[in-house]
CSV table of C-alpha atoms in Angstrom, one decimal:
chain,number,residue,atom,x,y,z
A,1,UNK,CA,0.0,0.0,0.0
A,2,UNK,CA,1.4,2.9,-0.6
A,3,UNK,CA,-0.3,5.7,1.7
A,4,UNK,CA,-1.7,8.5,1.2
A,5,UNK,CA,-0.1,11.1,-1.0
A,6,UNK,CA,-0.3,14.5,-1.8
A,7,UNK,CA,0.5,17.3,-4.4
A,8,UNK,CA,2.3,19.5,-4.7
A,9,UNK,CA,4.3,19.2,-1.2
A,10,UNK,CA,5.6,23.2,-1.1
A,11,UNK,CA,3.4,26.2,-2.9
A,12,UNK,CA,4.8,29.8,-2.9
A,13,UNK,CA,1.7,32.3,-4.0
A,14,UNK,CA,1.2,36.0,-3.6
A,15,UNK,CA,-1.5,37.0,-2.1
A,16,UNK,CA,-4.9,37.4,-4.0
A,17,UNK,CA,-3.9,34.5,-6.0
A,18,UNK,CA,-5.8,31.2,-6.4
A,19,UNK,CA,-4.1,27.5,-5.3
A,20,UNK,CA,-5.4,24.2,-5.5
A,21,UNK,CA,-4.1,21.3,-4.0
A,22,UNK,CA,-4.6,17.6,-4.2
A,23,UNK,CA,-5.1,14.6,-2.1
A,24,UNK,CA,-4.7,10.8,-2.9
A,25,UNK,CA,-6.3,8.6,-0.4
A,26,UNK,CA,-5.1,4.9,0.6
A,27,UNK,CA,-6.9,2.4,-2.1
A,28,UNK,CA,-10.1,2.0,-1.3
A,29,UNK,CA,-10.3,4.3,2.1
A,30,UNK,CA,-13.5,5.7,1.7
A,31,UNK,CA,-13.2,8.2,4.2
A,32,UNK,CA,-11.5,11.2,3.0
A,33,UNK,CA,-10.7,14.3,5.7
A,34,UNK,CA,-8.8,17.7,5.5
A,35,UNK,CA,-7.3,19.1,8.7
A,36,UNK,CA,-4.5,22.6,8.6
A,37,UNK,CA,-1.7,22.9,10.9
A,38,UNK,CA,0.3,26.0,11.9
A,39,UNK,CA,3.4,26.6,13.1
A,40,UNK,CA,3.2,25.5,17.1
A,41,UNK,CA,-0.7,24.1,16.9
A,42,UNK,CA,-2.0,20.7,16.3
A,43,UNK,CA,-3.8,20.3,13.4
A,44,UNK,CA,-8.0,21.7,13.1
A,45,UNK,CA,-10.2,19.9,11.1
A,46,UNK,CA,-11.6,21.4,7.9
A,47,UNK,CA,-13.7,19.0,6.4
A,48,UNK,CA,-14.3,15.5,5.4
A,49,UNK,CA,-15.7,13.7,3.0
A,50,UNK,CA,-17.4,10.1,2.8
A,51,UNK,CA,-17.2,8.7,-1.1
A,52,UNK,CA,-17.9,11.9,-2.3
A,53,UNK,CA,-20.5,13.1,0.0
A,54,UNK,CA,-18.9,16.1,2.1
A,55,UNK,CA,-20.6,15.4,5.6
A,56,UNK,CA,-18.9,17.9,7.3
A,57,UNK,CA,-17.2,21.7,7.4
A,58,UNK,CA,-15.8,23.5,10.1
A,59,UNK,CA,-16.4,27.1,10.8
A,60,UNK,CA,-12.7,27.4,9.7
A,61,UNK,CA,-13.8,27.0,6.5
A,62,UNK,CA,-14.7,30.2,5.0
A,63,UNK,CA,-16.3,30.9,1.7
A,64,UNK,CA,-12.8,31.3,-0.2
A,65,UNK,CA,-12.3,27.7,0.7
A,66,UNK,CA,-13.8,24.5,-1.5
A,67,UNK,CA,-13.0,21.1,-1.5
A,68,UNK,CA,-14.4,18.3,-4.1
A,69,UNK,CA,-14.2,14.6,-4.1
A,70,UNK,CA,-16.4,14.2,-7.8
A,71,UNK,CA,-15.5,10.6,-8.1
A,72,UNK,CA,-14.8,9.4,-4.5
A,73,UNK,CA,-11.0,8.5,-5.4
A,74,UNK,CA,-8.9,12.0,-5.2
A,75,UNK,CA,-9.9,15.2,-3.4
A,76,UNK,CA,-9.0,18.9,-4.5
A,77,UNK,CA,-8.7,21.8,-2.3
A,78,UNK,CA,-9.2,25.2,-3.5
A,79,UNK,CA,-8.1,28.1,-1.7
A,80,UNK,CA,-9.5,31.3,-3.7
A,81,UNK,CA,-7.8,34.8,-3.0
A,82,UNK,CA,-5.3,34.1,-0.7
A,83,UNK,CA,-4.3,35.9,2.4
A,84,UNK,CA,-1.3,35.5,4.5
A,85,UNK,CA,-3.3,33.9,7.1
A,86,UNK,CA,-3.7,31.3,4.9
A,87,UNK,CA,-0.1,30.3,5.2
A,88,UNK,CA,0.1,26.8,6.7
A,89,UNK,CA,0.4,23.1,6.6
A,90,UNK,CA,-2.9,21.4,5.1
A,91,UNK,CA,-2.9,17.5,5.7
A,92,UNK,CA,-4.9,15.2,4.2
A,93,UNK,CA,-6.0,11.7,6.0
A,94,UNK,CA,-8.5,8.6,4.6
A,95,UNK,CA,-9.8,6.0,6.6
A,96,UNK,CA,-12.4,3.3,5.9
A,97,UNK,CA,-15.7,3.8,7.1
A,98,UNK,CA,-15.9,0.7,9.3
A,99,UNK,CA,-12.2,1.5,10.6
A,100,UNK,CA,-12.7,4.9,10.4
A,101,UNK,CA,-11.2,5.5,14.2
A,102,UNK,CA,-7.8,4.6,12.2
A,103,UNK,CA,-6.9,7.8,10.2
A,104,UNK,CA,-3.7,7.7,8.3
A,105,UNK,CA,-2.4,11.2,7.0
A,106,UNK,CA,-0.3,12.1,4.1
A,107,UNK,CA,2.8,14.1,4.3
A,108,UNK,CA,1.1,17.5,3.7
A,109,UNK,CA,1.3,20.4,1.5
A,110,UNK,CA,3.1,24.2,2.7
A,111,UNK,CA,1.7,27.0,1.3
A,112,UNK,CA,3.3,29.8,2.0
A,113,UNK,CA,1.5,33.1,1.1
A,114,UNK,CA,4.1,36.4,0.7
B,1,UNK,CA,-17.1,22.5,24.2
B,2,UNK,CA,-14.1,20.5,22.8
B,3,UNK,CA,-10.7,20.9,24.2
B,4,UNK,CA,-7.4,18.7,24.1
B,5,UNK,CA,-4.4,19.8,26.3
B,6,UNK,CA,-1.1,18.8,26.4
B,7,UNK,CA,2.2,20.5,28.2
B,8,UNK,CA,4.2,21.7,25.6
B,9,UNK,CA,8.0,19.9,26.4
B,10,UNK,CA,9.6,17.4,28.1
B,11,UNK,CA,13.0,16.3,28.1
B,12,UNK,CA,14.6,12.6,28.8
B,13,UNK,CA,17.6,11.0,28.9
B,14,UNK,CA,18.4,8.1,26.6
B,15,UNK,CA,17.2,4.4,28.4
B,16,UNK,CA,14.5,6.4,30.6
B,17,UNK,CA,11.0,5.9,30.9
B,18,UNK,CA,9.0,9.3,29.0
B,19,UNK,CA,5.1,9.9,30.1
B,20,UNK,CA,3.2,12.5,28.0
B,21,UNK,CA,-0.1,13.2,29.7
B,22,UNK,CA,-2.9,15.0,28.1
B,23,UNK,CA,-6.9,16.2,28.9
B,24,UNK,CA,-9.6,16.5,27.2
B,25,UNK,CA,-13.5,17.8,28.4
B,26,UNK,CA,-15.7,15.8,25.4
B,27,UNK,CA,-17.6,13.0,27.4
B,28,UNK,CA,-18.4,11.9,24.9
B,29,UNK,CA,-15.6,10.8,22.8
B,30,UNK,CA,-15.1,7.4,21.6
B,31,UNK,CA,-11.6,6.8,21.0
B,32,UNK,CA,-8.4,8.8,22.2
B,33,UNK,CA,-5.4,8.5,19.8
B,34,UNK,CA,-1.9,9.2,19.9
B,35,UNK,CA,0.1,10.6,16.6
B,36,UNK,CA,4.0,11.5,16.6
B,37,UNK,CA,5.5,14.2,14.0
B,38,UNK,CA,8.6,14.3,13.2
B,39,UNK,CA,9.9,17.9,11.1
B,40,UNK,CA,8.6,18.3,8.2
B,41,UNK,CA,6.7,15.2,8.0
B,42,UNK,CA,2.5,14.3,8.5
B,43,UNK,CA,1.5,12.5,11.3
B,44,UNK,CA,2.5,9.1,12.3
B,45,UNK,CA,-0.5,7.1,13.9
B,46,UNK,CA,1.1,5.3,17.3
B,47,UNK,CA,-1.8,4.1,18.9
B,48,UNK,CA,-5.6,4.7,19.8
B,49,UNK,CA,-7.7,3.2,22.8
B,50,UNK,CA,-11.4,2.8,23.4
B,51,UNK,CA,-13.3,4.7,26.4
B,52,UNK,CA,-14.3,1.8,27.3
B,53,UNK,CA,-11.0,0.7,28.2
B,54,UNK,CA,-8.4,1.9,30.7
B,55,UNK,CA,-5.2,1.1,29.6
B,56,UNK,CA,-3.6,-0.7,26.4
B,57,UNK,CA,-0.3,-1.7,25.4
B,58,UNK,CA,1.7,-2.4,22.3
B,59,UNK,CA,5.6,-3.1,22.7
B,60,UNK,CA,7.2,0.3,24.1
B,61,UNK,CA,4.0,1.9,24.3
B,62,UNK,CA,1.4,2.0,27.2
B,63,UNK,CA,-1.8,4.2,27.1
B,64,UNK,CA,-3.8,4.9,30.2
B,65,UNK,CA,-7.2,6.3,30.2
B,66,UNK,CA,-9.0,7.7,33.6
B,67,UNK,CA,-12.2,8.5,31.9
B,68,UNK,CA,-13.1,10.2,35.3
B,69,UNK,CA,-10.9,12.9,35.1
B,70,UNK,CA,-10.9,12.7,31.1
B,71,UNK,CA,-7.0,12.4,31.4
B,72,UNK,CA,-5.0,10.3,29.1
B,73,UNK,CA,-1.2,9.5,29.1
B,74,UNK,CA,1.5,8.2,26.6
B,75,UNK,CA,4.5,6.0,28.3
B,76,UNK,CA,7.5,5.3,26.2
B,77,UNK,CA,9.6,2.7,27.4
B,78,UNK,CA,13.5,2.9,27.0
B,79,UNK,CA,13.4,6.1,25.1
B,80,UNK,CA,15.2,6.2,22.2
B,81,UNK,CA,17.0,9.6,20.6
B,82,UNK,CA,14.6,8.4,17.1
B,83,UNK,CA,11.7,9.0,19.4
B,84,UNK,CA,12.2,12.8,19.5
B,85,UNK,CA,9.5,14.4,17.6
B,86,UNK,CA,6.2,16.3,18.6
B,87,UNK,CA,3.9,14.0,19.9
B,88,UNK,CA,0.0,14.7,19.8
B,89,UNK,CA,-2.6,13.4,21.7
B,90,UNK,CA,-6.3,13.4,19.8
B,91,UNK,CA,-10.1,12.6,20.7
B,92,UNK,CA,-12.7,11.5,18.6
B,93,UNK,CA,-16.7,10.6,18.4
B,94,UNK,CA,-17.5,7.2,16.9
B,95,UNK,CA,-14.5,7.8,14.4
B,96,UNK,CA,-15.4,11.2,12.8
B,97,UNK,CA,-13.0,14.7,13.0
B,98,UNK,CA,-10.3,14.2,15.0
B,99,UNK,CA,-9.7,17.0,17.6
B,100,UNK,CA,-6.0,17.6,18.8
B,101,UNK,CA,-4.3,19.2,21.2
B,102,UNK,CA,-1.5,21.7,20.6
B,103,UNK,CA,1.5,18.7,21.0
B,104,UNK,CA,4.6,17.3,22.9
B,105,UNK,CA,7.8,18.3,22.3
B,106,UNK,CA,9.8,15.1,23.5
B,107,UNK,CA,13.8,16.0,23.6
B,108,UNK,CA,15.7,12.7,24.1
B,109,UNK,CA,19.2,12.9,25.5
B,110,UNK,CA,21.8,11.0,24.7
């Protein structure tokens, strides 16, 4: 198995521009979630997705955000205008949905917004 | 409300015994999870434990859970400098979002 992956691994944008990155989940890991980590924090929860049903969105999650999962394999997040503040770690994690207590993340994407 | 806390750092020696303790105030999680980060890495999923249990163990690793006090500790034994890293302790509700606190430095002397 070869875990889940994501792309690209570091983005450098100015701000107001648009970035999208991408998740691969485990094969056949139905459980798809987003968290973002800053420097010194644990990671927050964004949202998740089951196939490609998005159950869930945390208040962090403000309308310049968007996330897709149109086949239930890959997801794409879309960060639209970006700000400074956006300037993190976003991690990615599947699970199955009847071991979905065991969430395996992928090694993360930096954006770094100047 | 949920809340995970951790202290921040804690420093070994080599050989030593490390214990990371952690609360949380949701009742009403399910399972309680350890993850370790190394730099510039994702998270490394250690171990998790049911509520309904009080303590599990899987070679170095003990987990203790006093569901009373909501309080929830990591014990490494023989520390080892390659278990340096940030270690985070995490709550959950019948598997969904995982909520984490803000993480462990571990230091390990040699």
């Amino acid at each position: 198995d070869t875990g889940v992956s994501q792309d690209p691994r570091h983005k450098i944008t100015k701000r107001g521009q648009n970035v999208t990155f991408r998740c691969d989940p485990i094969s056949e890991h139905n459980r798809l979630y987003w968290y973002r980590q800053t420097l010194g924090q644990g990671p927050e929860f964004l949202t998740y997705f089951q196939n490609e049903a998005q159950l869930e969105k945390s208040r962090l999650l403000s309308d310049r955000f968007s996330a897709e999962r149109p086949k239930g394999s890959f997801s794409t997040l879309e960060i639209q205008r970006t700000e400074q503040g956006d300037s993190a770690m976003y991690l990615c994690a599947s699970s199955l949905s009847t071991y979905s207590y065991e969430q395996y993340f992928g090694p993360g994407t930096r954006l770094t917004v100047t | 409300g949920e809340d995970v806390e951790q202290s921040l750092f804690l420093s070994v020696r080599e050989g030593d015994s490390s214990v990371i303790n952690c609360t949380y105030t949701d009742s009403s999680s399910t399972y309680l999870y350890w993850y370790k980060q190394e730099p510039g890495a994702g998270l490394q999923l250690l171990t998790y434990i049911f509520s309904n249990m009080d303590m599990k163990q899987d070679q170095r690793l003990t987990v203790l859970l006093n569901k009373k006090d909501k309080h929830l500790s990591l014990r490494i034994a023989d520390t080892q400098t390659g278990d340096s890293a940030i270690y985070f302790c995490a709550e959950s509700v019948n598997g969904g979002k995982l909520i984490f606190g803000q993480g462990t430095t571990l230091q390990v002397k040699p």
